[in-house]
Amino acid sequence: MNQDFPAKFLISFDKYLRFYDRLAEEGTPYQQEKARRILKAQAPYPELREGFTEVEKLETHREILDVILQDAFSEVLSHNEIKALSLPYVDVLSHPSKRLQKILEAAGKDFSPILMSRTEGQDYIMTCTVILNNFYGYKLDFSRPYFFEFPDANGVKRHYRILYNADFMEILPNGEAPEISQDDVDEMLSRPEDLEYWKSIIPPESFIIKGFVIANMFDVTSEYSISAIKSELIASDKRGSDKFMGELQDTFRSFFRLNDLKVGFITYNRKDGQFEKVYGKGMDSFILGDAAASKCNKCLCEKSYDRLLRQKAYYVIPDVEKYQKLSKGQGFYNNLYQQGIRSAIFAPIADQEEVLGLLEVVSSEPNALNGVNATKLDDVMPFIVSAVVRSKIEEENLIDAIIQHECTTVHESVLWRFQEEAKKFIIDQLEGNDPAFKEIAFQDVHPLYGQIDIRDSSRARNSAIQRDLMIQLSRIRSVLEIAFEKTELPIYEELIYRVNNHMEDIKEVLHTNSEQAIFNFVQDEILPVFEHLKGVDKQLGAEILSYEAGIDMGTQSYYDHRRNYDETVMRINKSLASVLDRRQEDAQKMFPHYFERYKTDGVEHNMYIGDSIAAERDFDPLYLSNLRLWQLQVMCEMENAYYDFKAELPVQLDVASLILVYNTSLSIRFRMDEKRFDVDGTYNARYEVIKKRIDKSKIKGSDERLTRSGKLVIVYSQKKDELEYLRYIRFLKSKGYFTDDIEIVELEGLQGVSGLKAIRAGILYRKPSGNEEGSKEFYNYDDLMEELQT
């Protein structure tokens, strides 16, 4: 056993036997008799309570342990359950159930079980978190799944996830326990891979972990294989990898549980009606063999052609030899037979109505691949299709691929400049030079920035999460309370206690890690118990089914209030972005300019206008003034669009609008590393600093936030900007955009920025659609809120 642990393991059955001590005194007559019999059998072996470190003694005491552990390792379930007596994070499997014993025997005499996917120091740190949680009372979530990989009798790798039952363990200090403060814990969490630091806080063997765990295992081979296939397919440079096809074939062998299985790919050229070889290391095709390409109607039979290319369905050959004889040596079946293939599945890789290629899965055993296990491909074909679609896009669009690789999706107003650079890139490549995509910059452009922010969105989000978690936990508690009333098993009472702790933890405020901690608790500890209860009691089964009916399949948790919040934010963003995008089309016709908008909790947009962006038109300051006036109008229209449908939203939220005026032209440069435009130069960076900080700024001399519902805030620093925008507001007021409520305020100094002022103009809201005829045509914000609530 590896001794480099924060705790010394002492194998003991004392805590387990204390349960029988209680039953001998307090149980039913039958329970008392059984408990006394077990305690009497153990009495001659005091070290079973005192504890020992030698794992070999588990075998020495095997006969007496069979008696002591008869409840924990029920003989009735031994042929079904996969479990063993173990120690946490240690490769020890003692006292295996009958089913686990068969699995170990099939793996071979020389096989030694080793926990998978363990990084250096992981076990030490995991044990530390157990100590911090259970001895010191900190609430940490550092759980990671553990797996065993066992080969079966045919050499196919099977994967088993381990769930540890640690009810019979206790943690004791080995001498004086180290003093650990919250600051120590915070530093440990910030250094999750620094093993030496963790050892300095909790030195090796500072504690004694006394007891044992029960390692319950579940066969997750299919799920593990699907996950592995997905990971392998999304990996970069698949064709250039020496390991890709070998690892993919091993994963498919586990997936189908066939050791001789092989996998191949071919692409389909629809234009030429032929299959073509996929070039890459280890990528073979059993239909093409050594050929680079072949016409589909020549290398397939009529039935397989119709099935694969017309119906876009799987074509299964369970017995190749039989089909080869029936077809009298027809080329398709004879080709497979000559390669030693005796059963096969061919699956079209189809994106909607277009066949992109074929997946070939073959075996040397007849009937090993058949129509029944072919359906397993349903779970992995979407990932294969996605990978092929991505590869095809990369290959077919050369110029776009270069722009996308070097840059990103490019706005139409500046696309011409990227196309020029992409053409130069291709010419350099063709001439044998070392091509490089040069940086793209636009000089002397004028920036415009605006945002409509959803107010108090974080608080609303946390409230929604909190309410859903409280509902889910209360439903879980109800089930456990019924289970405890029926059986009086202490484990149910302990789970109720922990559910109550979680509810108390989030009752007032939602902590950063609370949601994940509760999710892990439900997945790892509640759901296995519920699965057990469903099979033993009809009433509990009905209660659990009722609980499960409220679970959202996407999030695996209660999602009612969060769904309402997410739907509200999505609808707000969609509506606001729709208005902005539609009006942007008109603005581009006035004068071309760079535009980008993005959704967060609200909608933000950047615009840059200038001579360098408009390749074929001459810029005049008139167009900047026009775009500023357009921006004011559109911001008011977006506000109106929101309040027009606010009453329909599941969650009632407010929005606040802001515009930043920057009176100096600047340069923007496309950042290749960030794949976006950014201001260029140290001086111009002040603009970005202001953008990031004004949203949370306050009015000078008060605690009042600058942004406010019902008002459009225009931030500026120059007097001439103030006069310009007051002129626009007076004009737009005459057009029904603003009220008479207009104020000028000074902002508190921001870090690195001072002297900013703002105009706060009350927005005039038009009558929301659906209001009764005869109501007012226009409203200020307060009137609007009153009208919406009636």
PDB file of N, CA and C in Angstrom, residues 640-648 765-773 775-777 779 784 787-788:
ATOM      1  N   ASN A 640     -38.503  50.841 -26.211  1.00  0.00           N
ATOM      2  CA  ASN A 640     -39.938  50.703 -26.457  1.00  0.00           C
ATOM      3  C   ASN A 640     -40.299  49.259 -26.812  1.00  0.00           C
ATOM      4  N   ALA A 641     -39.437  48.627 -27.630  1.00  0.00           N
ATOM      5  CA  ALA A 641     -39.701  47.243 -28.019  1.00  0.00           C
ATOM      6  C   ALA A 641     -39.715  46.333 -26.799  1.00  0.00           C
ATOM      7  N   TYR A 642     -38.830  46.613 -25.841  1.00  0.00           N
ATOM      8  CA  TYR A 642     -38.799  45.774 -24.641  1.00  0.00           C
ATOM      9  C   TYR A 642     -40.067  45.946 -23.811  1.00  0.00           C
ATOM     10  N   TYR A 643     -40.429  47.176 -23.505  1.00  0.00           N
ATOM     11  CA  TYR A 643     -41.585  47.385 -22.635  1.00  0.00           C
ATOM     12  C   TYR A 643     -42.899  47.050 -23.334  1.00  0.00           C
ATOM     13  N   ASP A 644     -42.838  46.911 -24.657  1.00  0.00           N
ATOM     14  CA  ASP A 644     -44.027  46.508 -25.398  1.00  0.00           C
ATOM     15  C   ASP A 644     -44.409  45.060 -25.071  1.00  0.00           C
ATOM     16  N   PHE A 645     -43.406  44.218 -24.755  1.00  0.00           N
ATOM     17  CA  PHE A 645     -43.732  42.818 -24.464  1.00  0.00           C
ATOM     18  C   PHE A 645     -43.295  42.395 -23.059  1.00  0.00           C
ATOM     19  N   LYS A 646     -42.864  43.334 -22.232  1.00  0.00           N
ATOM     20  CA  LYS A 646     -42.392  42.990 -20.888  1.00  0.00           C
ATOM     21  C   LYS A 646     -43.434  42.217 -20.089  1.00  0.00           C
ATOM     22  N   ALA A 647     -44.704  42.609 -20.187  1.00  0.00           N
ATOM     23  CA  ALA A 647     -45.752  41.979 -19.383  1.00  0.00           C
ATOM     24  C   ALA A 647     -45.917  40.504 -19.707  1.00  0.00           C
ATOM     25  N   GLU A 648     -45.470  40.074 -20.890  1.00  0.00           N
ATOM     26  CA  GLU A 648     -45.610  38.675 -21.302  1.00  0.00           C
ATOM     27  C   GLU A 648     -44.490  37.798 -20.748  1.00  0.00           C
ATOM     28  N   TYR A 765     -42.293  56.690 -23.818  1.00  0.00           N
ATOM     29  CA  TYR A 765     -42.699  55.370 -24.295  1.00  0.00           C
ATOM     30  C   TYR A 765     -44.037  55.460 -25.002  1.00  0.00           C
ATOM     31  N   ARG A 766     -44.103  54.831 -26.162  1.00  0.00           N
ATOM     32  CA  ARG A 766     -45.355  54.797 -26.904  1.00  0.00           C
ATOM     33  C   ARG A 766     -46.289  53.762 -26.292  1.00  0.00           C
ATOM     34  N   LYS A 767     -47.546  53.860 -26.658  1.00  0.00           N
ATOM     35  CA  LYS A 767     -48.555  52.953 -26.124  1.00  0.00           C
ATOM     36  C   LYS A 767     -48.189  51.513 -26.468  1.00  0.00           C
ATOM     37  N   PRO A 768     -48.042  50.636 -25.461  1.00  0.00           N
ATOM     38  CA  PRO A 768     -47.760  49.225 -25.752  1.00  0.00           C
ATOM     39  C   PRO A 768     -48.893  48.600 -26.543  1.00  0.00           C
ATOM     40  N   SER A 769     -48.547  47.715 -27.477  1.00  0.00           N
ATOM     41  CA  SER A 769     -49.582  47.057 -28.269  1.00  0.00           C
ATOM     42  C   SER A 769     -50.456  46.227 -27.349  1.00  0.00           C
ATOM     43  N   GLY A 770     -51.738  46.214 -27.613  1.00  0.00           N
ATOM     44  CA  GLY A 770     -52.655  45.461 -26.758  1.00  0.00           C
ATOM     45  C   GLY A 770     -53.370  46.330 -25.743  1.00  0.00           C
ATOM     46  N   ASN A 771     -52.915  47.581 -25.534  1.00  0.00           N
ATOM     47  CA  ASN A 771     -53.626  48.460 -24.592  1.00  0.00           C
ATOM     48  C   ASN A 771     -54.966  48.861 -25.182  1.00  0.00           C
ATOM     49  N   GLU A 772     -55.889  49.140 -24.301  1.00  0.00           N
ATOM     50  CA  GLU A 772     -57.229  49.514 -24.760  1.00  0.00           C
ATOM     51  C   GLU A 772     -57.190  50.841 -25.494  1.00  0.00           C
ATOM     52  N   GLU A 773     -58.058  50.953 -26.485  1.00  0.00           N
ATOM     53  CA  GLU A 773     -58.172  52.217 -27.207  1.00  0.00           C
ATOM     54  C   GLU A 773     -58.610  53.307 -26.226  1.00  0.00           C
ATOM     55  N   SER A 775     -56.560  54.928 -24.250  1.00  0.00           N
ATOM     56  CA  SER A 775     -55.521  55.184 -23.266  1.00  0.00           C
ATOM     57  C   SER A 775     -54.500  56.132 -23.862  1.00  0.00           C
ATOM     58  N   LYS A 776     -53.611  56.676 -23.023  1.00  0.00           N
ATOM     59  CA  LYS A 776     -52.653  57.672 -23.502  1.00  0.00           C
ATOM     60  C   LYS A 776     -51.760  57.093 -24.591  1.00  0.00           C
ATOM     61  N   GLU A 777     -51.366  57.929 -25.547  1.00  0.00           N
ATOM     62  CA  GLU A 777     -50.500  57.498 -26.639  1.00  0.00           C
ATOM     63  C   GLU A 777     -49.051  57.418 -26.182  1.00  0.00           C
ATOM     64  N   TYR A 779     -46.078  57.766 -22.753  1.00  0.00           N
ATOM     65  CA  TYR A 779     -45.902  57.653 -21.313  1.00  0.00           C
ATOM     66  C   TYR A 779     -44.471  57.992 -20.939  1.00  0.00           C
ATOM     67  N   LEU A 784     -45.714  54.503 -17.479  1.00  0.00           N
ATOM     68  CA  LEU A 784     -45.680  53.235 -18.197  1.00  0.00           C
ATOM     69  C   LEU A 784     -45.754  52.061 -17.232  1.00  0.00           C
ATOM     70  N   GLU A 787     -49.201  51.722 -15.964  1.00  0.00           N
ATOM     71  CA  GLU A 787     -50.097  51.210 -17.003  1.00  0.00           C
ATOM     72  C   GLU A 787     -49.904  49.702 -17.199  1.00  0.00           C
ATOM     73  N   LEU A 788     -48.637  49.235 -17.161  1.00  0.00           N
ATOM     74  CA  LEU A 788     -48.359  47.817 -17.367  1.00  0.00           C
ATOM     75  C   LEU A 788     -48.875  46.955 -16.219  1.00  0.00           C
TER      76      LEU A 788
END
